[in-house]
PDB file of C-alpha atoms in Angstrom:
ATOM      1  CA  MET A   1     -18.033  20.566   6.774  1.00  0.00           C
ATOM      2  CA  GLU A   2     -20.116  17.227   6.227  1.00  0.00           C
ATOM      3  CA  TYR A   3     -17.988  15.216   3.940  1.00  0.00           C
ATOM      4  CA  ALA A   4     -18.815  11.247   5.149  1.00  0.00           C
ATOM      5  CA  ASN A   5     -22.735  11.054   4.509  1.00  0.00           C
ATOM      6  CA  HIS A   6     -22.400  12.258   0.853  1.00  0.00           C
ATOM      7  CA  LEU A   7     -20.559   9.200   0.222  1.00  0.00           C
ATOM      8  CA  ASN A   8     -23.423   7.002  -0.034  1.00  0.00           C
ATOM      9  CA  GLU A   9     -24.147   9.555  -3.270  1.00  0.00           C
ATOM     10  CA  TYR A  10     -21.173   7.633  -4.991  1.00  0.00           C
ATOM     11  CA  ALA A  11     -21.430   4.799  -6.206  1.00  0.00           C
ATOM     12  CA  PRO A  12     -19.209   1.525  -4.182  1.00  0.00           C
ATOM     13  CA  ALA A  13     -15.803   0.943  -4.548  1.00  0.00           C
ATOM     14  CA  PRO A  14     -14.596  -1.928  -6.637  1.00  0.00           C
ATOM     15  CA  ALA A  15     -14.389  -5.318  -5.635  1.00  0.00           C
ATOM     16  CA  ALA A  16     -11.381  -6.692  -5.659  1.00  0.00           C
ATOM     17  CA  ASP A  17     -11.737  -9.880  -7.320  1.00  0.00           C
ATOM     18  CA  GLU A  18     -12.876  -7.120  -9.845  1.00  0.00           C
ATOM     19  CA  VAL A  19     -10.423  -5.086  -9.372  1.00  0.00           C
ATOM     20  CA  ALA A  20      -7.133  -7.809 -10.011  1.00  0.00           C
ATOM     21  CA  THR A  21      -9.333  -8.558 -13.220  1.00  0.00           C
ATOM     22  CA  THR A  22      -8.756  -5.234 -14.327  1.00  0.00           C
ATOM     23  CA  VAL A  23      -5.184  -4.639 -13.384  1.00  0.00           C
ATOM     24  CA  ALA A  24      -4.599  -8.054 -15.572  1.00  0.00           C
ATOM     25  CA  ALA A  25      -6.180  -6.672 -18.054  1.00  0.00           C
ATOM     26  CA  LEU A  26      -4.202  -3.776 -18.119  1.00  0.00           C
ATOM     27  CA  ARG A  27      -0.746  -5.452 -17.420  1.00  0.00           C
ATOM     28  CA  ASN A  28      -2.118  -7.235 -21.160  1.00  0.00           C
ATOM     29  CA  ALA A  29      -2.939  -3.689 -23.160  1.00  0.00           C
ATOM     30  CA  ALA A  30       0.437  -1.804 -21.270  1.00  0.00           C
ATOM     31  CA  ALA A  31       2.110  -3.619 -23.660  1.00  0.00           C
ATOM     32  CA  ALA A  32       1.399  -1.567 -26.794  1.00  0.00           C
ATOM     33  CA  ASN A  33       2.165   1.571 -24.698  1.00  0.00           C
ATOM     34  CA  GLN A  34       5.891   0.356 -23.954  1.00  0.00           C
ATOM     35  CA  ASN A  35       6.463   2.970 -27.146  1.00  0.00           C
ATOM     36  CA  PRO A  36       8.741   6.048 -26.893  1.00  0.00           C
ATOM     37  CA  GLU A  37       5.335   8.283 -27.751  1.00  0.00           C
ATOM     38  CA  VAL A  38       4.435   7.162 -24.826  1.00  0.00           C
ATOM     39  CA  TYR A  39       7.699   7.047 -23.257  1.00  0.00           C
ATOM     40  CA  LYS A  40       7.439  11.064 -24.243  1.00  0.00           C
ATOM     41  CA  PHE A  41       4.791  11.918 -22.467  1.00  0.00           C
ATOM     42  CA  CYS A  42       4.999  10.213 -19.941  1.00  0.00           C
ATOM     43  CA  LEU A  43       8.522  12.379 -19.077  1.00  0.00           C
ATOM     44  CA  SER A  44       6.853  15.011 -19.995  1.00  0.00           C
ATOM     45  CA  ALA A  45       4.495  14.392 -16.963  1.00  0.00           C
ATOM     46  CA  ILE A  46       7.464  13.528 -14.020  1.00  0.00           C
ATOM     47  CA  ASP A  47       7.584  15.391 -10.964  1.00  0.00           C
ATOM     48  CA  LEU A  48      11.445  15.106 -10.701  1.00  0.00           C
ATOM     49  CA  THR A  49      11.511  14.536  -7.010  1.00  0.00           C
ATOM     50  CA  THR A  50      14.305  14.928  -4.003  1.00  0.00           C
ATOM     51  CA  LEU A  51      13.237  14.002  -0.786  1.00  0.00           C
ATOM     52  CA  SER A  52      15.704  13.135   0.881  1.00  0.00           C
ATOM     53  CA  CYS A  53      17.296  13.997   4.716  1.00  0.00           C
ATOM     54  CA  CYS A  54      20.654  14.947   2.957  1.00  0.00           C
ATOM     55  CA  ASP A  55      19.063  17.389   0.251  1.00  0.00           C
ATOM     56  CA  SER A  56      20.760  20.411   0.449  1.00  0.00           C
ATOM     57  CA  GLU A  57      21.014  23.888  -1.092  1.00  0.00           C
ATOM     58  CA  GLU A  58      23.901  22.425  -2.770  1.00  0.00           C
ATOM     59  CA  SER A  59      22.597  19.387  -4.287  1.00  0.00           C
ATOM     60  CA  VAL A  60      18.517  20.768  -4.902  1.00  0.00           C
ATOM     61  CA  ALA A  61      20.191  23.766  -6.309  1.00  0.00           C
ATOM     62  CA  ALA A  62      22.580  21.573  -8.445  1.00  0.00           C
ATOM     63  CA  MET A  63      19.429  19.347  -9.303  1.00  0.00           C
ATOM     64  CA  ALA A  64      17.458  22.296 -10.879  1.00  0.00           C
ATOM     65  CA  ARG A  65      19.845  23.025 -12.938  1.00  0.00           C
ATOM     66  CA  ARG A  66      20.653  20.087 -14.741  1.00  0.00           C
ATOM     67  CA  ALA A  67      16.657  20.129 -15.549  1.00  0.00           C
ATOM     68  CA  ALA A  68      16.637  23.608 -16.610  1.00  0.00           C
ATOM     69  CA  GLU A  69      19.121  23.169 -19.251  1.00  0.00           C
ATOM     70  CA  PHE A  70      17.116  19.922 -20.645  1.00  0.00           C
ATOM     71  CA  GLU A  71      15.337  21.117 -23.211  1.00  0.00           C
ATOM     72  CA  MET A  72      19.071  22.532 -24.284  1.00  0.00           C
ATOM     73  CA  ASP A  73      20.492  18.984 -24.818  1.00  0.00           C
ATOM     74  CA  TYR A  74      17.275  16.860 -25.875  1.00  0.00           C
ATOM     75  CA  PRO A  75      15.791  20.139 -28.066  1.00  0.00           C
ATOM     76  CA  HIS A  76      13.381  17.384 -29.332  1.00  0.00           C
ATOM     77  CA  LEU A  77      11.764  15.979 -25.936  1.00  0.00           C
ATOM     78  CA  GLN A  78       9.645  18.091 -23.331  1.00  0.00           C
ATOM     79  CA  ASN A  79      11.146  18.593 -20.252  1.00  0.00           C
ATOM     80  CA  VAL A  80       9.985  17.605 -17.186  1.00  0.00           C
ATOM     81  CA  ALA A  81       6.665  18.830 -15.356  1.00  0.00           C
ATOM     82  CA  SER A  82       7.908  20.044 -12.084  1.00  0.00           C
ATOM     83  CA  ILE A  83      10.574  19.749  -9.385  1.00  0.00           C
ATOM     84  CA  CYS A  84       9.073  18.296  -5.966  1.00  0.00           C
ATOM     85  CA  VAL A  85      11.476  19.509  -2.883  1.00  0.00           C
ATOM     86  CA  TYR A  86      10.872  20.376   0.428  1.00  0.00           C
ATOM     87  CA  PRO A  87       9.438  23.201   1.699  1.00  0.00           C
ATOM     88  CA  PRO A  88      12.741  25.256   2.789  1.00  0.00           C
ATOM     89  CA  PHE A  89      14.036  24.286  -0.862  1.00  0.00           C
ATOM     90  CA  VAL A  90      11.667  26.093  -3.271  1.00  0.00           C
ATOM     91  CA  GLU A  91      13.258  28.961  -3.430  1.00  0.00           C
ATOM     92  CA  THR A  92      16.204  27.891  -4.325  1.00  0.00           C
ATOM     93  CA  VAL A  93      14.876  26.080  -6.884  1.00  0.00           C
ATOM     94  CA  GLY A  94      12.607  28.737  -7.953  1.00  0.00           C
ATOM     95  CA  LEU A  95      16.111  31.300  -8.401  1.00  0.00           C
ATOM     96  CA  ASN A  96      17.725  28.109 -10.557  1.00  0.00           C
ATOM     97  CA  ILE A  97      14.845  27.045 -13.260  1.00  0.00           C
ATOM     98  CA  ASP A  98      14.054  31.391 -13.948  1.00  0.00           C
ATOM     99  CA  GLY A  99      12.766  31.770 -17.181  1.00  0.00           C
ATOM    100  CA  THR A 100      11.140  28.237 -17.953  1.00  0.00           C
ATOM    101  CA  PRO A 101       8.236  26.720 -17.782  1.00  0.00           C
ATOM    102  CA  LEU A 102       9.322  24.082 -15.172  1.00  0.00           C
ATOM    103  CA  ARG A 103       7.133  24.342 -12.436  1.00  0.00           C
ATOM    104  CA  ILE A 104       7.567  24.065  -8.711  1.00  0.00           C
ATOM    105  CA  THR A 105       6.129  21.938  -6.632  1.00  0.00           C
ATOM    106  CA  SER A 106       6.782  21.469  -2.538  1.00  0.00           C
ATOM    107  CA  VAL A 107       5.562  18.834  -0.017  1.00  0.00           C
ATOM    108  CA  ALA A 108       3.470  20.320   3.280  1.00  0.00           C
ATOM    109  CA  GLY A 109       1.422  19.769   5.577  1.00  0.00           C
ATOM    110  CA  GLY A 110       3.532  17.630   7.513  1.00  0.00           C
ATOM    111  CA  PHE A 111       4.947  14.796   5.530  1.00  0.00           C
ATOM    112  CA  PRO A 112       5.466  12.643   4.680  1.00  0.00           C
ATOM    113  CA  SER A 113       2.791  10.797   7.807  1.00  0.00           C
ATOM    114  CA  SER A 114       0.058  14.648   8.382  1.00  0.00           C
ATOM    115  CA  GLN A 115       0.806  13.705  12.273  1.00  0.00           C
ATOM    116  CA  THR A 116       1.586  17.593  14.065  1.00  0.00           C
ATOM    117  CA  PHE A 117      -1.059  20.162  14.419  1.00  0.00           C
ATOM    118  CA  LEU A 118      -3.246  21.651  11.495  1.00  0.00           C
ATOM    119  CA  GLU A 119      -2.032  25.265  12.239  1.00  0.00           C
ATOM    120  CA  VAL A 120       1.106  23.707  11.675  1.00  0.00           C
ATOM    121  CA  LYS A 121      -0.183  22.223   8.329  1.00  0.00           C
ATOM    122  CA  MET A 122      -1.090  25.355   6.863  1.00  0.00           C
ATOM    123  CA  LEU A 123       1.443  27.921   7.949  1.00  0.00           C
ATOM    124  CA  GLU A 124       4.046  24.815   5.751  1.00  0.00           C
ATOM    125  CA  VAL A 125       1.754  25.317   2.900  1.00  0.00           C
ATOM    126  CA  ALA A 126       0.923  29.005   2.868  1.00  0.00           C
ATOM    127  CA  MET A 127       5.212  29.975   3.768  1.00  0.00           C
ATOM    128  CA  ALA A 128       5.804  27.013   0.552  1.00  0.00           C
ATOM    129  CA  ILE A 129       3.481  29.371  -2.044  1.00  0.00           C
ATOM    130  CA  GLU A 130       4.547  32.390  -0.308  1.00  0.00           C
ATOM    131  CA  ASN A 131       8.938  31.402  -0.896  1.00  0.00           C
ATOM    132  CA  GLY A 132       7.511  30.642  -5.141  1.00  0.00           C
ATOM    133  CA  ALA A 133       5.267  26.685  -4.921  1.00  0.00           C
ATOM    134  CA  ASP A 134       3.220  26.476  -7.888  1.00  0.00           C
ATOM    135  CA  GLU A 135       2.099  23.158  -6.882  1.00  0.00           C
ATOM    136  CA  VAL A 136       1.467  21.917  -3.051  1.00  0.00           C
ATOM    137  CA  ASP A 137       1.247  18.133  -2.294  1.00  0.00           C
ATOM    138  CA  VAL A 138      -0.389  17.645   1.121  1.00  0.00           C
ATOM    139  CA  VAL A 139      -0.529  13.846   2.905  1.00  0.00           C
ATOM    140  CA  LEU A 140      -4.592  12.879   3.734  1.00  0.00           C
ATOM    141  CA  ASN A 141      -4.433  12.369   7.079  1.00  0.00           C
ATOM    142  CA  ALA A 142      -4.102   8.108   7.434  1.00  0.00           C
ATOM    143  CA  GLY A 143      -4.379   7.491  10.689  1.00  0.00           C
ATOM    144  CA  LYS A 144      -7.949   9.074  10.572  1.00  0.00           C
ATOM    145  CA  ILE A 145      -9.072   7.374   7.904  1.00  0.00           C
ATOM    146  CA  LEU A 146      -8.272   4.359   8.883  1.00  0.00           C
ATOM    147  CA  THR A 147     -10.607   5.366  12.475  1.00  0.00           C
ATOM    148  CA  GLY A 148     -13.707   6.225  10.417  1.00  0.00           C
ATOM    149  CA  ALA A 149     -13.188  10.079  11.187  1.00  0.00           C
ATOM    150  CA  TYR A 150     -13.342  10.932   7.829  1.00  0.00           C
ATOM    151  CA  ASP A 151     -15.419  14.052   8.140  1.00  0.00           C
ATOM    152  CA  GLU A 152     -11.940  15.623  11.192  1.00  0.00           C
ATOM    153  CA  ALA A 153      -9.588  14.319   7.301  1.00  0.00           C
ATOM    154  CA  ALA A 154     -11.199  15.941   4.642  1.00  0.00           C
ATOM    155  CA  ASN A 155     -12.374  19.069   7.117  1.00  0.00           C
ATOM    156  CA  GLU A 156      -8.412  19.405   6.749  1.00  0.00           C
ATOM    157  CA  ILE A 157      -8.242  18.374   3.133  1.00  0.00           C
ATOM    158  CA  GLU A 158     -10.265  22.107   2.970  1.00  0.00           C
ATOM    159  CA  VAL A 159      -8.891  23.626   5.343  1.00  0.00           C
ATOM    160  CA  LEU A 160      -5.071  23.413   3.519  1.00  0.00           C
ATOM    161  CA  ARG A 161      -6.912  23.953   0.205  1.00  0.00           C
ATOM    162  CA  GLU A 162      -7.532  27.255   1.530  1.00  0.00           C
ATOM    163  CA  GLU A 163      -4.374  27.951   2.001  1.00  0.00           C
ATOM    164  CA  SER A 164      -3.124  27.070  -1.299  1.00  0.00           C
ATOM    165  CA  GLU A 165      -5.416  28.861  -3.597  1.00  0.00           C
ATOM    166  CA  GLY A 166      -4.448  30.021  -6.445  1.00  0.00           C
ATOM    167  CA  ALA A 167      -1.489  26.875  -6.060  1.00  0.00           C
ATOM    168  CA  THR A 168      -1.944  23.090  -7.399  1.00  0.00           C
ATOM    169  CA  LEU A 169      -3.457  21.299  -4.957  1.00  0.00           C
ATOM    170  CA  LYS A 170      -2.470  17.379  -4.154  1.00  0.00           C
ATOM    171  CA  VAL A 171      -3.191  14.946  -2.117  1.00  0.00           C
ATOM    172  CA  ILE A 172      -1.421  11.993  -0.983  1.00  0.00           C
ATOM    173  CA  LEU A 173      -3.794   8.705   0.391  1.00  0.00           C
ATOM    174  CA  GLU A 174      -0.828   6.979   1.146  1.00  0.00           C
ATOM    175  CA  THR A 175      -2.985   3.714  -0.215  1.00  0.00           C
ATOM    176  CA  GLY A 176       0.092   1.792   0.979  1.00  0.00           C
ATOM    177  CA  ALA A 177      -1.169   2.006   4.548  1.00  0.00           C
ATOM    178  CA  LEU A 178      -5.336   2.383   3.638  1.00  0.00           C
ATOM    179  CA  LYS A 179      -5.234  -0.598   2.038  1.00  0.00           C
ATOM    180  CA  SER A 180      -8.711  -2.154   1.338  1.00  0.00           C
ATOM    181  CA  GLN A 181     -10.009  -0.537  -1.807  1.00  0.00           C
ATOM    182  CA  GLU A 182     -13.390   0.462   0.138  1.00  0.00           C
ATOM    183  CA  LEU A 183     -10.915   3.210   2.184  1.00  0.00           C
ATOM    184  CA  ILE A 184      -8.940   3.850  -0.943  1.00  0.00           C
ATOM    185  CA  TYR A 185     -11.812   4.666  -2.949  1.00  0.00           C
ATOM    186  CA  ASN A 186     -13.739   6.802   0.484  1.00  0.00           C
ATOM    187  CA  ALA A 187     -10.305   8.527   0.368  1.00  0.00           C
ATOM    188  CA  SER A 188     -10.443   9.528  -2.870  1.00  0.00           C
ATOM    189  CA  LEU A 189     -13.453  10.510  -2.737  1.00  0.00           C
ATOM    190  CA  LEU A 190     -13.066  12.550   0.390  1.00  0.00           C
ATOM    191  CA  SER A 191      -9.864  14.359  -0.306  1.00  0.00           C
ATOM    192  CA  MET A 192     -11.775  15.535  -4.424  1.00  0.00           C
ATOM    193  CA  ALA A 193     -14.771  16.875  -2.472  1.00  0.00           C
ATOM    194  CA  ALA A 194     -12.850  18.792  -0.583  1.00  0.00           C
ATOM    195  CA  GLY A 195     -11.012  20.032  -3.385  1.00  0.00           C
ATOM    196  CA  ALA A 196      -8.314  18.693  -4.125  1.00  0.00           C
ATOM    197  CA  ASP A 197      -7.144  19.022  -7.925  1.00  0.00           C
ATOM    198  CA  PHE A 198      -5.323  15.830  -7.472  1.00  0.00           C
ATOM    199  CA  ILE A 199      -4.798  12.399  -5.492  1.00  0.00           C
ATOM    200  CA  LYS A 200      -2.408  11.012  -5.181  1.00  0.00           C
ATOM    201  CA  THR A 201      -1.199   7.246  -3.872  1.00  0.00           C
ATOM    202  CA  SER A 202       1.826   7.472  -1.922  1.00  0.00           C
ATOM    203  CA  THR A 203       4.661   9.528   0.098  1.00  0.00           C
ATOM    204  CA  GLY A 204       7.280   7.321  -0.877  1.00  0.00           C
ATOM    205  CA  LYS A 205       8.514   7.119   2.453  1.00  0.00           C
ATOM    206  CA  ILE A 206       6.751   3.089   4.090  1.00  0.00           C
ATOM    207  CA  ASP A 207       6.765  -0.109   2.924  1.00  0.00           C
ATOM    208  CA  VAL A 208       3.519  -0.204   0.629  1.00  0.00           C
ATOM    209  CA  SER A 209       3.537   3.030  -2.213  1.00  0.00           C
ATOM    210  CA  ALA A 210       2.310   2.581  -5.640  1.00  0.00           C
ATOM    211  CA  THR A 211       0.157   0.227  -6.367  1.00  0.00           C
ATOM    212  CA  PRO A 212      -1.945  -0.651 -10.118  1.00  0.00           C
ATOM    213  CA  GLU A 213      -4.119  -2.514  -7.810  1.00  0.00           C
ATOM    214  CA  ALA A 214      -4.670   1.433  -5.720  1.00  0.00           C
ATOM    215  CA  ALA A 215      -4.773   3.474  -9.152  1.00  0.00           C
ATOM    216  CA  VAL A 216      -7.676   1.572 -10.859  1.00  0.00           C
ATOM    217  CA  VAL A 217      -9.471   2.466  -7.461  1.00  0.00           C
ATOM    218  CA  MET A 218      -8.689   5.521  -7.831  1.00  0.00           C
ATOM    219  CA  CYS A 219      -9.060   5.767 -10.950  1.00  0.00           C
ATOM    220  CA  LYS A 220     -12.472   4.407 -10.687  1.00  0.00           C
ATOM    221  CA  ALA A 221     -13.372   7.041  -8.236  1.00  0.00           C
ATOM    222  CA  ILE A 222     -12.053  10.161 -10.134  1.00  0.00           C
ATOM    223  CA  GLY A 223     -14.625   8.542 -12.408  1.00  0.00           C
ATOM    224  CA  GLU A 224     -17.477   8.315 -10.600  1.00  0.00           C
ATOM    225  CA  TYR A 225     -16.795  12.014  -8.844  1.00  0.00           C
ATOM    226  CA  TYR A 226     -16.514  13.597 -12.258  1.00  0.00           C
ATOM    227  CA  ARG A 227     -19.879  11.434 -13.128  1.00  0.00           C
ATOM    228  CA  ASN A 228     -21.558  13.393 -11.012  1.00  0.00           C
ATOM    229  CA  THR A 229     -20.461  16.771 -10.472  1.00  0.00           C
ATOM    230  CA  GLY A 230     -18.599  17.705 -14.108  1.00  0.00           C
ATOM    231  CA  ARG A 231     -14.869  18.159 -12.195  1.00  0.00           C
ATOM    232  CA  LYS A 232     -12.074  16.282 -14.004  1.00  0.00           C
ATOM    233  CA  VAL A 233      -9.478  15.459 -10.925  1.00  0.00           C
ATOM    234  CA  GLY A 234      -6.127  14.625 -12.423  1.00  0.00           C
ATOM    235  CA  PHE A 235      -3.949  11.165 -10.946  1.00  0.00           C
ATOM    236  CA  LYS A 236      -0.654  11.379  -9.133  1.00  0.00           C
ATOM    237  CA  ALA A 237       0.965   7.767  -9.086  1.00  0.00           C
ATOM    238  CA  ALA A 238       4.373   8.320  -7.053  1.00  0.00           C
ATOM    239  CA  GLY A 239       6.334   5.639  -5.435  1.00  0.00           C
ATOM    240  CA  GLY A 240       8.662   2.582  -6.361  1.00  0.00           C
ATOM    241  CA  VAL A 241       7.723   3.523  -9.635  1.00  0.00           C
ATOM    242  CA  ARG A 242      11.355   3.177 -11.226  1.00  0.00           C
ATOM    243  CA  THR A 243      10.657   1.700 -15.038  1.00  0.00           C
ATOM    244  CA  ALA A 244       9.815   2.824 -18.422  1.00  0.00           C
ATOM    245  CA  GLU A 245       7.275  -0.015 -18.118  1.00  0.00           C
ATOM    246  CA  ASP A 246       6.440   0.482 -14.645  1.00  0.00           C
ATOM    247  CA  ALA A 247       4.800   4.268 -16.099  1.00  0.00           C
ATOM    248  CA  ALA A 248       3.763   2.976 -19.504  1.00  0.00           C
ATOM    249  CA  LEU A 249       1.414   0.264 -17.115  1.00  0.00           C
ATOM    250  CA  TYR A 250       0.228   3.843 -15.302  1.00  0.00           C
ATOM    251  CA  TYR A 251      -0.374   5.732 -19.271  1.00  0.00           C
ATOM    252  CA  THR A 252      -2.694   2.754 -19.071  1.00  0.00           C
ATOM    253  CA  ILE A 253      -4.702   2.757 -16.218  1.00  0.00           C
ATOM    254  CA  VAL A 254      -5.186   5.970 -16.363  1.00  0.00           C
ATOM    255  CA  LYS A 255      -6.064   6.075 -20.692  1.00  0.00           C
ATOM    256  CA  GLU A 256      -8.733   2.953 -20.473  1.00  0.00           C
ATOM    257  CA  ILE A 257     -10.148   3.968 -16.776  1.00  0.00           C
ATOM    258  CA  LEU A 258     -10.226   7.631 -17.395  1.00  0.00           C
ATOM    259  CA  GLY A 259      -9.610   8.118 -21.213  1.00  0.00           C
ATOM    260  CA  GLU A 260      -7.775  10.141 -23.094  1.00  0.00           C
ATOM    261  CA  GLU A 261      -8.634  13.531 -21.939  1.00  0.00           C
ATOM    262  CA  TRP A 262      -6.595  12.933 -18.797  1.00  0.00           C
ATOM    263  CA  LEU A 263      -3.509  12.349 -21.140  1.00  0.00           C
ATOM    264  CA  THR A 264      -2.579  15.869 -20.282  1.00  0.00           C
ATOM    265  CA  THR A 265       0.072  17.350 -17.809  1.00  0.00           C
ATOM    266  CA  GLU A 266      -2.604  18.811 -16.205  1.00  0.00           C
ATOM    267  CA  LEU A 267      -4.507  15.809 -15.018  1.00  0.00           C
ATOM    268  CA  PHE A 268      -1.929  12.607 -15.401  1.00  0.00           C
ATOM    269  CA  ARG A 269       1.566  13.113 -13.054  1.00  0.00           C
ATOM    270  CA  ILE A 270       4.515  10.699 -12.258  1.00  0.00           C
ATOM    271  CA  GLY A 271       6.642  11.070  -9.094  1.00  0.00           C
ATOM    272  CA  ALA A 272       9.870  10.433  -9.862  1.00  0.00           C
ATOM    273  CA  SER A 273      13.366  10.090  -9.677  1.00  0.00           C
ATOM    274  CA  SER A 274      15.316   7.183 -10.786  1.00  0.00           C
ATOM    275  CA  ALA A 275      12.690   6.464 -13.706  1.00  0.00           C
ATOM    276  CA  ALA A 276      13.112  10.199 -15.107  1.00  0.00           C
ATOM    277  CA  ASN A 277      16.937   8.273 -15.824  1.00  0.00           C
ATOM    278  CA  ASN A 278      15.258   5.562 -17.243  1.00  0.00           C
ATOM    279  CA  ILE A 279      12.518   6.539 -19.289  1.00  0.00           C
ATOM    280  CA  LEU A 280      15.029   8.514 -21.160  1.00  0.00           C
ATOM    281  CA  SER A 281      17.220   5.405 -21.609  1.00  0.00           C
ATOM    282  CA  ALA A 282      14.616   3.736 -22.843  1.00  0.00           C
ATOM    283  CA  ILE A 283      13.316   7.027 -25.344  1.00  0.00           C
ATOM    284  CA  GLU A 284      17.053   7.157 -26.398  1.00  0.00           C
ATOM    285  CA  GLY A 285      17.681   3.444 -27.096  1.00  0.00           C
ATOM    286  CA  LYS A 286      21.055   3.348 -24.540  1.00  0.00           C
ATOM    287  CA  GLU A 287      21.575   4.463 -21.126  1.00  0.00           C
ATOM    288  CA  ILE A 288      21.630   7.969 -19.557  1.00  0.00           C
ATOM    289  CA  LYS A 289      22.001   9.109 -15.984  1.00  0.00           C
ATOM    290  CA  TYR A 290      20.993  12.606 -16.783  1.00  0.00           C
ATOM    291  CA  PHE A 291      19.435  14.192 -13.978  1.00  0.00           C
TER     292      PHE A 291
END
């Protein structure tokens, strides 16, 4: 399918100075959202993540069991949204969270670089879902976007959308590699047009991960896509989101650009590991290392 020639149906990308002004204003607005109620929601929106070369069945099982026990230990708080792991650990997570509302997220599709055969990406997505993944996080091919091969990149997402039927598909843009507002904006629109349920900032595997600037551009693209199509697509900040204040800033960006209707775990997620403990600590008013 052709995607690139439909980009002119949308408003142009915001200019760099506009984005800078917006980010400055939202940083100020975020101070009002640094409170326990916002932190409780942000905790419930976390995809609790382990994507280490040292992951093992034992370590992933222990993390999953700990998350499954959270509501018994903190009955006044809503648990995290999902546990995010590499594909071979999907079944391990499933065995250890059975009977809980926790969802299973698997990275797939040649994560984190997207540099492998499309057939391999398709198989990895299909196997992750067959093993029990509720959600799949795949990476848009940044190399294709950077060289202007927009249709090739979007068509890969379209194929992976077909492979992930019945599951939530999150498309990672790797905004730190794309860098410019225009490329991030176009990548957002292409991913949504190709079937993404969420667009996500980063893999966390390169030097520049989530930034407020990239989040503003992505949320503006989500709003523009919604106005044109009537379909709501979610936003996920991931990579470098470490503190409760970081979480409150991304919450504020979504709230102010897209509106409170996007502040549900169906449309807003935070990919994090250390942030979960830091947000929990901010809620409880003392240092806690639970996860």
